[in-house]
CSV table of C-alpha atoms and ligand atoms in Angstrom, one decimal:
chain,number,residue,atom,x,y,z
A,767,UNK,CA,182.3,139.1,126.4
A,768,UNK,CA,184.9,136.5,126.5
A,769,UNK,CA,188.2,135.9,124.2
A,770,UNK,CA,187.8,135.6,120.7
A,771,UNK,CA,188.6,131.6,120.8
A,772,UNK,CA,185.8,131.4,123.6
A,773,UNK,CA,183.1,133.5,121.3
A,774,UNK,CA,184.6,131.3,118.5
A,775,UNK,CA,183.4,127.9,120.3
A,776,UNK,CA,180.1,129.2,121.3
A,777,UNK,CA,179.2,129.8,117.7
A,778,UNK,CA,180.3,126.7,116.9
A,779,UNK,CA,178.2,125.1,119.7
A,780,UNK,CA,175.5,127.1,118.0
A,781,UNK,CA,176.1,126.4,114.2
A,782,UNK,CA,176.3,122.4,115.5
A,783,UNK,CA,173.0,122.9,117.3
A,784,UNK,CA,171.4,124.6,114.4
A,785,UNK,CA,172.9,122.1,112.1
A,786,UNK,CA,171.4,118.8,113.9
A,787,UNK,CA,168.0,120.3,113.8
A,788,UNK,CA,168.1,120.6,110.0
A,789,UNK,CA,170.0,117.6,109.7
A,790,UNK,CA,172.7,119.1,108.0
A,791,UNK,CA,176.4,118.7,109.0
A,792,UNK,CA,178.7,121.4,110.5
A,793,UNK,CA,181.1,120.8,107.6
A,794,UNK,CA,178.4,122.6,105.1
A,795,UNK,CA,179.2,125.7,106.5
A,796,UNK,CA,181.6,128.0,106.4
A,797,UNK,CA,182.0,130.6,109.2
A,798,UNK,CA,183.4,134.2,108.0
A,799,UNK,CA,184.5,136.3,110.8
A,800,UNK,CA,183.7,140.0,110.3
A,801,UNK,CA,186.6,142.4,111.8
A,802,UNK,CA,185.5,145.4,109.7
A,803,UNK,CA,186.7,148.3,111.8
A,804,UNK,CA,188.7,145.9,114.0
A,805,UNK,CA,193.0,146.0,114.1
A,806,UNK,CA,194.7,143.3,111.7
A,807,UNK,CA,195.9,142.3,115.3
A,808,UNK,CA,191.9,141.2,115.9
A,809,UNK,CA,192.1,139.1,112.3
A,810,UNK,CA,195.7,137.4,113.8
A,811,UNK,CA,194.1,136.8,116.7
A,812,UNK,CA,191.4,135.6,115.1
A,813,UNK,CA,193.2,132.9,112.6
A,814,UNK,CA,195.3,131.8,115.3
A,815,UNK,CA,191.4,130.7,117.6
A,816,UNK,CA,191.1,128.4,114.0
A,817,UNK,CA,189.3,131.0,111.9
A,818,UNK,CA,189.6,130.8,108.1
A,819,UNK,CA,187.4,133.1,106.3
A,820,UNK,CA,187.8,136.5,107.1
A,821,UNK,CA,184.7,138.7,106.0
A,822,UNK,CA,185.7,142.9,105.4
A,823,UNK,CA,183.6,145.4,103.9
A,824,UNK,CA,185.5,148.2,103.1
A,825,UNK,CA,188.7,147.7,100.0
A,826,UNK,CA,190.8,150.0,102.0
A,827,UNK,CA,190.7,149.0,105.2
A,828,UNK,CA,191.0,145.0,103.8
A,829,UNK,CA,193.6,146.3,101.8
A,830,UNK,CA,196.1,147.7,105.0
A,831,UNK,CA,195.7,144.7,107.0
A,832,UNK,CA,196.9,142.6,104.2
A,833,UNK,CA,199.8,144.4,104.5
A,834,UNK,CA,200.5,144.4,107.7
A,835,UNK,CA,199.7,140.4,108.0
A,836,UNK,CA,201.2,139.4,104.9
A,837,UNK,CA,200.8,136.0,103.6
A,838,UNK,CA,198.4,134.7,106.2
A,839,UNK,CA,196.6,131.6,105.8
A,840,UNK,CA,192.8,132.9,105.3
A,841,UNK,CA,190.6,133.4,102.5
A,842,UNK,CA,189.1,137.0,101.8
A,843,UNK,CA,185.7,137.8,101.0
A,844,UNK,CA,184.5,141.0,100.2
A,845,UNK,CA,181.0,141.3,102.2
A,846,UNK,CA,180.6,145.0,101.3
A,847,UNK,CA,178.8,147.6,99.3
A,848,UNK,CA,181.3,147.9,96.5
A,849,UNK,CA,182.1,150.8,94.3
A,850,UNK,CA,182.9,150.4,90.9
A,851,UNK,CA,186.0,152.9,91.6
A,852,UNK,CA,187.7,150.5,94.2
A,853,UNK,CA,186.9,147.6,91.4
A,854,UNK,CA,190.6,147.2,90.4
A,855,UNK,CA,191.8,147.1,93.8
A,856,UNK,CA,189.5,144.6,94.8
A,857,UNK,CA,190.2,142.1,92.8
A,858,UNK,CA,193.7,141.8,93.8
A,859,UNK,CA,192.6,142.1,97.0
A,860,UNK,CA,189.6,139.3,97.7
A,861,UNK,CA,189.1,135.9,97.5
A,862,UNK,CA,185.7,136.1,96.9
A,863,UNK,CA,183.0,139.0,96.2
A,864,UNK,CA,179.8,138.9,98.0
A,865,UNK,CA,177.8,141.9,96.7
A,866,UNK,CA,177.9,141.4,92.3
A,867,UNK,CA,174.8,143.2,92.6
A,868,UNK,CA,175.2,145.5,89.1
A,869,UNK,CA,176.2,144.3,85.4
A,870,UNK,CA,178.2,147.8,85.2
A,871,UNK,CA,180.4,146.3,87.8
A,872,UNK,CA,180.7,142.7,86.5
A,873,UNK,CA,181.5,143.8,83.2
A,874,UNK,CA,184.4,145.8,85.5
A,875,UNK,CA,185.4,143.1,87.5
A,876,UNK,CA,186.0,140.6,84.3
A,877,UNK,CA,187.9,142.7,82.8
A,878,UNK,CA,190.1,143.0,85.5
A,879,UNK,CA,190.4,139.2,86.2
A,880,UNK,CA,190.8,138.5,82.4
A,881,UNK,CA,194.1,141.1,82.4
A,882,UNK,CA,195.4,140.3,85.8
A,883,UNK,CA,194.2,136.6,87.1
A,884,UNK,CA,194.5,133.0,85.5
A,885,UNK,CA,191.3,132.1,87.2
A,886,UNK,CA,188.0,133.0,87.5
A,887,UNK,CA,187.2,134.9,90.9
A,888,UNK,CA,184.5,133.5,92.7
A,889,UNK,CA,181.5,136.0,92.9
A,890,UNK,CA,178.2,135.8,94.4
A,891,UNK,CA,175.0,137.9,93.6
A,892,UNK,CA,173.3,139.6,95.8
A,893,UNK,CA,169.8,140.1,96.4
A,894,UNK,CA,167.5,142.7,97.8
A,895,UNK,CA,165.1,140.8,99.8
A,896,UNK,CA,162.7,142.7,101.6
A,897,UNK,CA,161.6,146.1,100.0
A,898,UNK,CA,164.0,148.7,101.5
A,899,UNK,CA,165.1,151.3,99.6
A,900,UNK,CA,168.2,151.8,101.2
A,901,UNK,CA,169.9,148.0,101.0
A,902,UNK,CA,171.5,146.9,97.9
A,903,UNK,CA,171.4,144.3,95.8
A,904,UNK,CA,169.5,143.4,93.1
A,905,UNK,CA,165.4,143.3,93.1
A,906,UNK,CA,164.0,139.2,92.4
A,907,UNK,CA,162.8,139.9,88.8
A,908,UNK,CA,165.9,141.0,87.6
A,909,UNK,CA,168.5,138.4,89.1
A,910,UNK,CA,167.8,135.7,86.4
A,911,UNK,CA,168.5,138.4,83.5
A,912,UNK,CA,171.8,139.4,85.5
A,913,UNK,CA,172.8,135.9,86.1
A,914,UNK,CA,172.2,135.1,82.2
A,915,UNK,CA,175.1,137.9,81.6
A,916,UNK,CA,177.3,137.2,84.5
A,917,UNK,CA,177.2,133.7,83.4
A,918,UNK,CA,178.9,134.6,80.0
A,919,UNK,CA,182.0,136.5,81.4
A,920,UNK,CA,184.8,133.9,81.8
A,921,UNK,CA,186.7,135.9,84.5
A,922,UNK,CA,183.7,135.5,87.1
A,923,UNK,CA,182.9,132.3,88.4
A,924,UNK,CA,179.3,132.8,89.7
A,925,UNK,CA,179.0,130.5,93.1
A,926,UNK,CA,175.1,130.9,94.2
A,927,UNK,CA,173.5,134.3,96.2
A,928,UNK,CA,174.0,136.5,99.0
A,929,UNK,CA,171.6,138.9,100.8
A,930,UNK,CA,171.0,141.1,103.9
A,931,UNK,CA,167.6,141.0,104.7
A,932,UNK,CA,165.9,143.8,107.1
A,933,UNK,CA,166.8,143.8,110.8
A,934,UNK,CA,164.1,142.1,112.7
A,935,UNK,CA,164.5,141.5,116.6
A,936,UNK,CA,163.1,138.3,116.5
A,937,UNK,CA,165.6,136.3,114.2
A,938,UNK,CA,162.1,134.3,113.1
A,939,UNK,CA,160.5,137.1,111.3
A,940,UNK,CA,164.1,136.9,108.8
A,941,UNK,CA,162.6,133.4,107.9
A,942,UNK,CA,160.7,134.2,105.2
A,943,UNK,CA,164.0,136.1,103.8
A,944,UNK,CA,166.0,133.3,103.8
A,945,UNK,CA,163.7,131.1,102.7
A,946,UNK,CA,163.1,133.4,99.3
A,947,UNK,CA,166.9,133.5,99.3
A,948,UNK,CA,167.3,129.5,99.0
A,949,UNK,CA,164.3,129.2,96.3
A,950,UNK,CA,166.0,131.8,94.0
A,951,UNK,CA,169.1,130.0,94.0
A,952,UNK,CA,166.6,126.3,93.6
A,953,UNK,CA,165.1,128.5,90.2
A,954,UNK,CA,169.1,129.8,88.9
A,955,UNK,CA,169.9,125.7,89.4
A,956,UNK,CA,167.1,124.9,87.1
A,957,UNK,CA,167.7,127.5,84.4
A,958,UNK,CA,171.9,127.0,84.6
A,959,UNK,CA,173.5,124.9,82.4
A,960,UNK,CA,176.6,124.4,85.1
A,961,UNK,CA,174.3,123.8,88.4
A,962,UNK,CA,176.7,121.9,89.8
A,963,UNK,CA,178.6,125.4,90.7
A,964,UNK,CA,175.6,127.1,92.4
A,965,UNK,CA,176.2,125.7,95.9
A,966,UNK,CA,176.6,128.8,98.3
A,967,UNK,CA,174.1,130.8,100.4
A,968,UNK,CA,176.0,133.9,102.1
A,969,UNK,CA,173.5,134.4,104.6
A,970,UNK,CA,172.9,134.8,108.8
A,971,UNK,CA,174.9,136.9,110.9
A,972,UNK,CA,175.2,137.2,115.0
A,973,UNK,CA,171.9,137.2,115.8
A,974,UNK,CA,169.8,134.6,112.8
A,975,UNK,CA,172.6,132.2,112.0
A,976,UNK,CA,171.0,129.8,113.2
A,977,UNK,CA,167.5,130.3,111.3
A,978,UNK,CA,170.0,130.7,108.2
A,979,UNK,CA,171.7,127.8,108.4
A,980,UNK,CA,167.8,126.0,109.2
A,981,UNK,CA,167.0,127.4,105.6
A,982,UNK,CA,170.0,126.1,103.8
A,983,UNK,CA,173.1,128.7,104.5
A,984,UNK,CA,176.2,127.7,103.4
A,985,UNK,CA,178.3,130.7,104.0
A,986,UNK,CA,177.5,132.6,107.9
A,987,UNK,CA,179.0,136.0,108.2
A,988,UNK,CA,179.2,136.5,111.9
A,989,UNK,CA,181.0,139.6,113.8
A,990,UNK,CA,180.0,140.7,116.9
A,991,UNK,CA,179.0,137.2,118.1
A,992,UNK,CA,183.2,136.4,117.5
A,993,UNK,CA,184.5,139.7,118.2
A,994,UNK,CA,182.0,141.7,120.5
A,995,UNK,CA,181.4,145.4,119.9
A,996,UNK,CA,182.6,146.9,116.8
A,997,UNK,CA,185.0,149.7,118.4
A,998,UNK,CA,183.6,152.2,116.0
A,999,UNK,CA,180.4,152.0,113.5
A,1000,UNK,CA,181.3,153.1,110.0
A,1001,UNK,CA,177.7,152.8,108.9
B,149,PLP,C1,179.2,144.5,109.7
B,149,PLP,C2,178.0,143.0,108.8
B,149,PLP,C3,177.7,141.6,109.3
B,149,PLP,C4,178.4,140.5,110.8
B,149,PLP,O1,177.3,141.6,111.9
B,149,PLP,P1,177.0,141.3,113.1
B,149,PLP,O2,175.7,141.4,113.4
B,149,PLP,O3,178.5,141.7,113.6
B,149,PLP,O4,177.4,139.5,112.8
B,149,PLP,C5,177.2,140.2,108.5
B,149,PLP,N1,177.2,140.8,106.8
B,149,PLP,C6,177.4,142.3,106.1
B,149,PLP,C7,176.9,142.4,105.6
B,149,PLP,C8,178.1,142.9,107.5
B,149,PLP,O5,178.5,144.5,107.3
């Protein structure tokens, strides 16, 4: 593996080629560098290499990195499962939450944002595509109800959908899941009073983001392809 800067260049090339194939502009794609289990110094290096969006999976870990890094110019994305008892810290730390998957969490976040912030928190609803019982996310047939409830909440602004599909060796096999998420977003827009807010599809990781882009991803979450193998796996 080359350094972060070289890896990022390669990822950007892959993004550009996927965009070409699908008649999209690379400007439509936000690359989120996923730094879970890496030190704060790695986040700093990533920012020096040109990364402006960072994804973290654990509230506590993100918090300690932010304490070390201070006002580093980064948009922080929560991409891991969010426990309700971490909601308060999450609201303080993150600019985006990708993993809103239940009403009770939405109610809690909404209350916290209303108390602490003067503008709504951008959130994505995490959808479980595929049948894996272990993955978090709301079932597709419950999505519209959750959307209707959360879209009433003044502290939260639903900006789109996120998914972690089942893992396949061959990225082509993931395509139907990405397509399903894109289709759900279309259907949400159709029923929404404010479809112009529903712009984001957070899908695609190191080994399958090209397919995700071809299917409409606007935010890709890339760890290994930029930072190399993770030093330890906490999952
Ligand atoms: C770890 C993680 C990623 C990054 O995975 P890579 O395969 O290393 O790119 C993306 N999304 C989520 C939700 C993750 O937990």
